[in-house]
CSV table of C-alpha atoms and ligand atoms in Angstrom, one decimal:
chain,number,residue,atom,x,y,z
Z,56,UNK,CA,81.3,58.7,139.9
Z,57,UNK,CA,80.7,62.4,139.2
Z,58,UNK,CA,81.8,63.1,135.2
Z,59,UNK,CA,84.0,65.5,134.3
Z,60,UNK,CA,82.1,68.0,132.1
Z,61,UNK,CA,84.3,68.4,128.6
Z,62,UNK,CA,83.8,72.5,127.9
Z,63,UNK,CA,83.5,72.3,124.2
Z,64,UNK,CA,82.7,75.7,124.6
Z,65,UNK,CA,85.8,76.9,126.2
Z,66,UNK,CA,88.2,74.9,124.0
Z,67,UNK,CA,86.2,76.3,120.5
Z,68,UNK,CA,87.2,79.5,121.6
Z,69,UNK,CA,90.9,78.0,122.6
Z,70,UNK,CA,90.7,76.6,119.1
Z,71,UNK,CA,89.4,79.8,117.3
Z,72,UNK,CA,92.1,81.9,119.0
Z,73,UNK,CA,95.4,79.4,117.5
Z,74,UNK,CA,93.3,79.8,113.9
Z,75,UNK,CA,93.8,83.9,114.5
Z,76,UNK,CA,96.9,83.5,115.4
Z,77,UNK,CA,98.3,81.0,112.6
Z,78,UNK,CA,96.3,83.1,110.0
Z,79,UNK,CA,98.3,86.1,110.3
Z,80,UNK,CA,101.4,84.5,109.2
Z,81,UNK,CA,99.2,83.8,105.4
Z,82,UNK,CA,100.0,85.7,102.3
Z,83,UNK,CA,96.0,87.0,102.5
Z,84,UNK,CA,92.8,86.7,104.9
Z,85,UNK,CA,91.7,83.3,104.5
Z,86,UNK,CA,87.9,83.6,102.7
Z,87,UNK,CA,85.0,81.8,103.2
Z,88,UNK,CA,81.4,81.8,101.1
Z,89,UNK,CA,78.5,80.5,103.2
Z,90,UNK,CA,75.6,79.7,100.7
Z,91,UNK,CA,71.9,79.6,102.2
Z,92,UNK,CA,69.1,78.5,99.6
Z,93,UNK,CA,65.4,79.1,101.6
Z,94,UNK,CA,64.7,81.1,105.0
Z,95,UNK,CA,64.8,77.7,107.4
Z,96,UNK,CA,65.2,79.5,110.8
Z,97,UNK,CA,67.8,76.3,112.1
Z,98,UNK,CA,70.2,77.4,109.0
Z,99,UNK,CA,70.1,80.9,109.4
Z,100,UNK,CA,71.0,80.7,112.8
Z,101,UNK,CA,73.9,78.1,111.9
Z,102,UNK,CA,75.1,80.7,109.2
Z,103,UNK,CA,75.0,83.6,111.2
Z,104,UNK,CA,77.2,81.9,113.8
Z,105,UNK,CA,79.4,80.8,111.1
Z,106,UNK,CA,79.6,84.5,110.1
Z,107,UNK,CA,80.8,85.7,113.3
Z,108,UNK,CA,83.3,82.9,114.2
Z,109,UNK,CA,84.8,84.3,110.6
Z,110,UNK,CA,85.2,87.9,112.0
Z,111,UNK,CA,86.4,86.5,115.1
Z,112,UNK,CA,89.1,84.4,113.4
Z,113,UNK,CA,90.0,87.3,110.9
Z,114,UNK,CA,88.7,85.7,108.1
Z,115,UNK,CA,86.9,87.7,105.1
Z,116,UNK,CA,83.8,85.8,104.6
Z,117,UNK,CA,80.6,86.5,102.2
Z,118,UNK,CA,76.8,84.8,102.5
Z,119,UNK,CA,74.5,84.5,99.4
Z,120,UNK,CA,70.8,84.5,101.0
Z,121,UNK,CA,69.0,82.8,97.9
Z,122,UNK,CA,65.5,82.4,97.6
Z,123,UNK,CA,63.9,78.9,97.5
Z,124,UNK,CA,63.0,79.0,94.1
Z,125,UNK,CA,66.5,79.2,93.4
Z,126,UNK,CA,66.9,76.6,90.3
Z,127,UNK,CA,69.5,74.0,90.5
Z,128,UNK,CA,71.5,75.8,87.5
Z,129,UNK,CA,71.5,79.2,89.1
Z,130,UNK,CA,73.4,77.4,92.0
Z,131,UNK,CA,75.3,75.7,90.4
Z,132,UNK,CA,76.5,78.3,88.7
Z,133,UNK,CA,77.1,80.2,91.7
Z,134,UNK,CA,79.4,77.4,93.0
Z,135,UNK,CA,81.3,77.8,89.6
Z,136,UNK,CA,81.9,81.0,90.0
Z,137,UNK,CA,83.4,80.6,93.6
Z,138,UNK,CA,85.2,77.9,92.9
Z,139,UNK,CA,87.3,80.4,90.4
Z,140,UNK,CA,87.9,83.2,92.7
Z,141,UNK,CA,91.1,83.6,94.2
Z,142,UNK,CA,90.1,85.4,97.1
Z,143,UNK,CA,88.0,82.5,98.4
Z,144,UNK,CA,89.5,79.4,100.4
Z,145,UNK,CA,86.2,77.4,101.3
Z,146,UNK,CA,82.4,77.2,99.9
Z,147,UNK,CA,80.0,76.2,102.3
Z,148,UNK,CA,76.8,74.9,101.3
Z,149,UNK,CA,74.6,75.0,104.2
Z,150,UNK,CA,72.0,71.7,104.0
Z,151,UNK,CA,69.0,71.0,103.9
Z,152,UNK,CA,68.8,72.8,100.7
Z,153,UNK,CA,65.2,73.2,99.8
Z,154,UNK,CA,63.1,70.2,98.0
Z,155,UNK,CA,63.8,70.0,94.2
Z,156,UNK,CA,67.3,70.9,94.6
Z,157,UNK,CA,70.1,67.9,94.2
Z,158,UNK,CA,72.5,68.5,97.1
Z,159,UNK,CA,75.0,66.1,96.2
Z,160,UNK,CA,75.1,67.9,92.4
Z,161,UNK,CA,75.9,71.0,94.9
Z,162,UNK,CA,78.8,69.3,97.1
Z,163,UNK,CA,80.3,67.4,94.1
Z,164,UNK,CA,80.8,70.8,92.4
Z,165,UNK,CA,82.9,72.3,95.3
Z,166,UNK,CA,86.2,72.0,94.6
Z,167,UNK,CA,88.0,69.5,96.7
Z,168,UNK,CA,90.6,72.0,97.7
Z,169,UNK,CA,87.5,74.0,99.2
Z,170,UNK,CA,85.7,71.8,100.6
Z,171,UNK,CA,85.9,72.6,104.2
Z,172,UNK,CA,83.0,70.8,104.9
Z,173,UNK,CA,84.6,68.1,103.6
Z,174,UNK,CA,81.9,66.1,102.3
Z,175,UNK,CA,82.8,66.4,98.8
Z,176,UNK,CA,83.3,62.2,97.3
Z,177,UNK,CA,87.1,62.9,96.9
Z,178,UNK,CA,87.3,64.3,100.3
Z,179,UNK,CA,85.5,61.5,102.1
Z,180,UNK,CA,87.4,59.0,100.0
Z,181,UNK,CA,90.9,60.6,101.2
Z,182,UNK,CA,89.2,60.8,104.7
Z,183,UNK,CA,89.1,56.2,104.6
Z,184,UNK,CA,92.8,55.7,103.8
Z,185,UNK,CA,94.0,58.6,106.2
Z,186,UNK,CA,95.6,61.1,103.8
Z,187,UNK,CA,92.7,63.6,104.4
Z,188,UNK,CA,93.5,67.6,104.1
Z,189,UNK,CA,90.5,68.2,106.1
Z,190,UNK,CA,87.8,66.4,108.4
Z,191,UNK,CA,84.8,66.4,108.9
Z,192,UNK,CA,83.7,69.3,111.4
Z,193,UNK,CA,82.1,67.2,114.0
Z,194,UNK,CA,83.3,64.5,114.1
Z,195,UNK,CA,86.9,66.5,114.3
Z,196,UNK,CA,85.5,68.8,116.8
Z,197,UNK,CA,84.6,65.3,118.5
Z,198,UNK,CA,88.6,64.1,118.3
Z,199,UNK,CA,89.9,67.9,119.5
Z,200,UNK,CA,87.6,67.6,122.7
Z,201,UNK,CA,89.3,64.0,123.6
Z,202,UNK,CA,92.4,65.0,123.0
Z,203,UNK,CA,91.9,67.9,125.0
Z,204,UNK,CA,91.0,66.2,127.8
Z,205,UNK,CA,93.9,64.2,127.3
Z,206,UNK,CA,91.6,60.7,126.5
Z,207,UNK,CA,93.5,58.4,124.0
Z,208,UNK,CA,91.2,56.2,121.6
Z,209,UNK,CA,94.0,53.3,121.0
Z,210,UNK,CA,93.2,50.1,122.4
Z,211,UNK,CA,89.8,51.7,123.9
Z,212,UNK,CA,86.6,50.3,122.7
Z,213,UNK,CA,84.4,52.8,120.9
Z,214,UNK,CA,80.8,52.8,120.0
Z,215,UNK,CA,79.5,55.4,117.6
Z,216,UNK,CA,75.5,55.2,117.1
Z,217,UNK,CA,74.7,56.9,113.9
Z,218,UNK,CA,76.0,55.9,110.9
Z,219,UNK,CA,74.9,58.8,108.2
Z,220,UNK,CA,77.9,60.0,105.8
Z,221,UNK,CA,78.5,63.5,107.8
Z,222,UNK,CA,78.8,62.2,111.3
Z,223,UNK,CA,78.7,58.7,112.0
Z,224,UNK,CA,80.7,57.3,109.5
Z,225,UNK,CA,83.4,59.9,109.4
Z,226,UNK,CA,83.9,59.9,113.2
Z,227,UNK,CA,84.3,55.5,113.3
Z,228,UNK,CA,86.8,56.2,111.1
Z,229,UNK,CA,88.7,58.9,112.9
Z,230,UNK,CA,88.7,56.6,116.1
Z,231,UNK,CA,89.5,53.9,113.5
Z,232,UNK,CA,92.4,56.3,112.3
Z,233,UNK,CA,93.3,56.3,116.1
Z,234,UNK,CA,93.3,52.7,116.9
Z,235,UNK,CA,90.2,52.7,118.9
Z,236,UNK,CA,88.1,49.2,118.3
Z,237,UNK,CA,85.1,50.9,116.9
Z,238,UNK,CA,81.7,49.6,116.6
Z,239,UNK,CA,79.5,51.8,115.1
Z,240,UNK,CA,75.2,51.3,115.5
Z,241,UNK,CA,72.0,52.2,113.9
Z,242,UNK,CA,68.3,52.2,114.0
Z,243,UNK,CA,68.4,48.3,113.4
Z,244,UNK,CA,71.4,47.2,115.6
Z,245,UNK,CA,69.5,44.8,117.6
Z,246,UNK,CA,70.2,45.1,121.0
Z,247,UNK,CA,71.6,48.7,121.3
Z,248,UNK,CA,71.6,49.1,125.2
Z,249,UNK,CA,74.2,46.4,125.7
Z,250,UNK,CA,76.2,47.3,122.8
Z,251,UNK,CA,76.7,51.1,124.8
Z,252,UNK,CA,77.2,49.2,127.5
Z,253,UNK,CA,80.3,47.6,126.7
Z,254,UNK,CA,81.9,50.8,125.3
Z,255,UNK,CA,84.4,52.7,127.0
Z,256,UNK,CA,83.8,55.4,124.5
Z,257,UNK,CA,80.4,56.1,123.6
Z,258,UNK,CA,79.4,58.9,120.7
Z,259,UNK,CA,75.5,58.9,120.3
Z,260,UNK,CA,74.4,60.5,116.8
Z,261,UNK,CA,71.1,59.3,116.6
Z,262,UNK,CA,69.0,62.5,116.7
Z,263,UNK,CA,66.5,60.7,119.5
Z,264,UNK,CA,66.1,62.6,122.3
Z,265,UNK,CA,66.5,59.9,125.2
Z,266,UNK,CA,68.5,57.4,123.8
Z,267,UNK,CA,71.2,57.0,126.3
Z,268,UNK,CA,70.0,56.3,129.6
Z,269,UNK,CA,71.9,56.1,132.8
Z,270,UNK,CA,72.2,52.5,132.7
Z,271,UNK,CA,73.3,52.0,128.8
Z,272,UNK,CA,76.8,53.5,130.0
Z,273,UNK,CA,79.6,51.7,131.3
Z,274,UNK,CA,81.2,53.1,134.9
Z,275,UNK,CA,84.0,55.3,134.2
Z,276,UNK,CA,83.1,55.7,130.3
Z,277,UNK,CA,83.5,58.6,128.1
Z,278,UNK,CA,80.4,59.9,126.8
Z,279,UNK,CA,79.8,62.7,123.5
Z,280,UNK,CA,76.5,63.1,123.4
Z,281,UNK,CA,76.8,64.7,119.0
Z,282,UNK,CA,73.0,65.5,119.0
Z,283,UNK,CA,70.5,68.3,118.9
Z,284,UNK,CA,67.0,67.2,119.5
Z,285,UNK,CA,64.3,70.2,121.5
Z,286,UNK,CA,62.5,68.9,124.1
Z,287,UNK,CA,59.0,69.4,124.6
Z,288,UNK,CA,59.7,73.1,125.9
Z,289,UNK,CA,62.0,73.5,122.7
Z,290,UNK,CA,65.1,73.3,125.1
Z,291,UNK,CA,68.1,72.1,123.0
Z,292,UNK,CA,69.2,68.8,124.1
Z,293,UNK,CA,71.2,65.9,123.1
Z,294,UNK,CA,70.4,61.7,123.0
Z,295,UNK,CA,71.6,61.5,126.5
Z,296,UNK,CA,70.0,61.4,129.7
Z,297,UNK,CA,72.8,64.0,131.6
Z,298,UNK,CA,72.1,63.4,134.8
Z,299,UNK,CA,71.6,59.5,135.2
Z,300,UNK,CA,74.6,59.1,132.4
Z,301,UNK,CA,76.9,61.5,134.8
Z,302,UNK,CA,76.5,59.5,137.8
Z,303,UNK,CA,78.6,56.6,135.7
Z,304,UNK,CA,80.8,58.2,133.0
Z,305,UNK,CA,84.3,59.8,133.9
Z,306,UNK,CA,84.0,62.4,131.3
Z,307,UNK,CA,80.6,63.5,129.4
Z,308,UNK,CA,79.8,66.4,126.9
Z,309,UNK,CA,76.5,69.1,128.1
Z,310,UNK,CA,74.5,70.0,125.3
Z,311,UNK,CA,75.0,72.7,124.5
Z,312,UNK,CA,77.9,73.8,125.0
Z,313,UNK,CA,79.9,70.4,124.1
Z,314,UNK,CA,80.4,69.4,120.7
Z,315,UNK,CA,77.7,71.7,118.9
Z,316,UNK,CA,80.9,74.9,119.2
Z,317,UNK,CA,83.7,73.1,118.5
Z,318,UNK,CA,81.8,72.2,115.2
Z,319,UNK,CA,81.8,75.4,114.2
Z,320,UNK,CA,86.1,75.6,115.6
Z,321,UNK,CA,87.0,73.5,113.3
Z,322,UNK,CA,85.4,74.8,109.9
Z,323,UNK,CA,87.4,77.5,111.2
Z,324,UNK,CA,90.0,74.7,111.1
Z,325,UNK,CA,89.5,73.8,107.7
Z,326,UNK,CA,89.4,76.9,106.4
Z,327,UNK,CA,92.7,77.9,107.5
Z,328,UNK,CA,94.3,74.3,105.9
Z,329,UNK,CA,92.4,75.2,102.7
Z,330,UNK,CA,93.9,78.8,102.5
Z,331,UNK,CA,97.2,77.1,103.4
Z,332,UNK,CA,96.7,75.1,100.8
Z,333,UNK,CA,96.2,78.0,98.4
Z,334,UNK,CA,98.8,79.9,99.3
Z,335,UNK,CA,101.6,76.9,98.9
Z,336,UNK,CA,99.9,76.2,95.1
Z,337,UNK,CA,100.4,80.2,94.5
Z,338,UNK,CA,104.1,80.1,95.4
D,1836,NAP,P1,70.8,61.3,110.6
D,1836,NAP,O1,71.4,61.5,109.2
D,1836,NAP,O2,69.4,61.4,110.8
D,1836,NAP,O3,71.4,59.9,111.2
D,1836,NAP,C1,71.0,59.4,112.4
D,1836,NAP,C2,71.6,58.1,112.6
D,1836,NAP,O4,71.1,57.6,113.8
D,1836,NAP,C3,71.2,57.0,111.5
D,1836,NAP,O5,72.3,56.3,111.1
D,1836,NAP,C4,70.1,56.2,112.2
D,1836,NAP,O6,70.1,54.8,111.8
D,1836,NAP,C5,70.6,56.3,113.7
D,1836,NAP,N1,69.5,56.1,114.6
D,1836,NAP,C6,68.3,56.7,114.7
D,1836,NAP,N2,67.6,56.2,115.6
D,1836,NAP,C7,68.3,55.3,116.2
D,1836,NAP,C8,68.0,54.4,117.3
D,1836,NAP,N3,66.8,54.4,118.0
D,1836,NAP,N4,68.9,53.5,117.6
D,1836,NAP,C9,70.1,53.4,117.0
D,1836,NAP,N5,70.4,54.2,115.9
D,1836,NAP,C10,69.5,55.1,115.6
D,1836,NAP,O7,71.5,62.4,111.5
D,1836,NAP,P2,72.9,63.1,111.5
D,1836,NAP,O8,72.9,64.2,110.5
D,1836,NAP,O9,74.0,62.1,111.5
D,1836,NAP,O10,72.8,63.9,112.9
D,1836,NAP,C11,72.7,63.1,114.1
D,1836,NAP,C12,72.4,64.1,115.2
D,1836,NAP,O11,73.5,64.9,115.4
D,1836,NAP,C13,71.2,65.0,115.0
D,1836,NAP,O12,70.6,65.2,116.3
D,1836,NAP,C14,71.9,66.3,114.5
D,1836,NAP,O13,71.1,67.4,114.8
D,1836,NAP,C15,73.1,66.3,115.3
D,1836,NAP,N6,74.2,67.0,114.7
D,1836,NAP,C16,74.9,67.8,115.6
D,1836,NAP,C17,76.0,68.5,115.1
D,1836,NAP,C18,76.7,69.4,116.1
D,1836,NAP,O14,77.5,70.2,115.7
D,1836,NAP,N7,76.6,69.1,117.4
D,1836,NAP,C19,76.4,68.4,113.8
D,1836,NAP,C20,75.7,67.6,112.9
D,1836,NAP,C21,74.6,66.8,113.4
D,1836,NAP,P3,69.7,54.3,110.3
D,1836,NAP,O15,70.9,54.7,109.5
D,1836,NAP,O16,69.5,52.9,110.5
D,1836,NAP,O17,68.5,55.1,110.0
């Protein structure tokens, strides 16, 4: 069998276009503060992206580049004083933040009405019984590309391998959410391959380069491969072995181009629910 390629990168901009649209019809431009603590290259390019998808979307967005030696109160403070301004709908806090710093200080102190990342406790905790205003990017962007492609989770086995709070996690429980039978695996899941094997969805979040050969996916399986690992050229590249795991699957996600753009559609997403949010508190 010869996958069907999912072109995350053609539905983001799909996505990106219905946010323009819907966004006209607000009160205001929906706003959006991207905070960057430190000069890591990774982040800068993630924040610059996130910078143009705003102008592309006709959102008003603002960054605040701070140093590393940025103290803990100074940023806080910072979030404080977004979290009061009208004109913003989301704060973005993009992580790693530099040793010393306490992220989850930082994310608690978003308020939950704009936390588009929506990794904020009260967010995550609405997230696990279903009455979420937002969702996690990825693992949304992961949901928008199935439905896209017109796969339906219920009564499917999924397997999610990963289970950190920002991608893992969140993503069992939007299968959960959509009656998949979700098993989700980590580094000490002891026999990984035949696990995969057996699921007719497969999302690999593992960050290892490799993971997912050919024969660890079922014939005729879905396949997101969520990772970005470099090769040893520095080629971005996901968990999967493409080729091998495209002879078997029915459907399977390139990196990049698969779920790495439609992360960045739905903070897009989010942003437009939180300035929706907003405007009905205004009226
Ligand atoms: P993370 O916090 O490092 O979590 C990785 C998870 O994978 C952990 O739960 C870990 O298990 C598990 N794992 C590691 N090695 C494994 C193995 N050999 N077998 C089974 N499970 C294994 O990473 P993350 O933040 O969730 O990100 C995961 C990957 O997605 C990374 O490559 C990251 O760059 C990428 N990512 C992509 C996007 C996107 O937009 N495409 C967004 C976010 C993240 P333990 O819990 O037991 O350690």
């Amino acid at each position: 069998m010869a996958a069907t390629i999912m072109d995350g990168k053609a539905l983001a901009a799909k996505v990106k276009e219905r946010v323009r649209q819907q966004a006209k019809s607000l009160p205001r431009r929906p706003g959006l503060a991207v905070i960057l603590v430190g000069d890591d290259p990774a982040s800068r390019v993630y924040v610059n992206g996130k910078k143009r998808d705003c102008a592309e979307c006709g959102f008003y967005s603002e960054e605040y580049a701070l140093p590393a030696q940025t103290s803990q109160a100074e940023l806080m403070a910072l979030v404080d004083s977004l979290n009061r301004r009208a004109d913003i709908d989301g704060i973005l806090c993009q992580l790693p933040l530099p040793k010393g710093l306490d992220e989850m200080a930082v994310l608690r102190a978003i308020h939950p009405s704009k936390d588009v990342d929506c990794f904020h406790p009260f967010n995550v905790g609405e997230l696990m019984i279903g009455m979420q205003s937002f969702q996690p990017c990825t693992p949304a962007g992961v949901m928008e590309l199935l439905s896209e492609y017109g796969i339906d989770p219920a009564g499917k086995h999924a397997v999610v391998v990963g289970r950190s709070h920002t991608v893992g996690k969140p993503q069992a429980v939007l299968l959960l959410q959509r009656n998949a039978t979700v098993t989700i695996c980590h580094s000490r899941t002891p026999d990984l391959a035949q696990v995969c094997r057996e699921a007719d969805i497969l999302v690999s979040a593992a960050g290892r380069r490799g993971l997912i050969t050919g024969d660890r996916v079922k014939e005729g399986a879905v396949v997101i491969d969520v990772a970005m690992n470099r090769d040893e050229n520095g080629k971005l590249c996901g968990d999967v072995c493409f080729e091998a795991a495209a002879q078997r699957a029915a459907y399977i996600t390139p990196v990049p181009g698969g779920v790495g753009p439609m992360t960045r559609a739905m903070l897009m997403v989010n942003t437009l629910t939180a300035a929706r949010l907003h405007a009905a508190e205004d009226r």
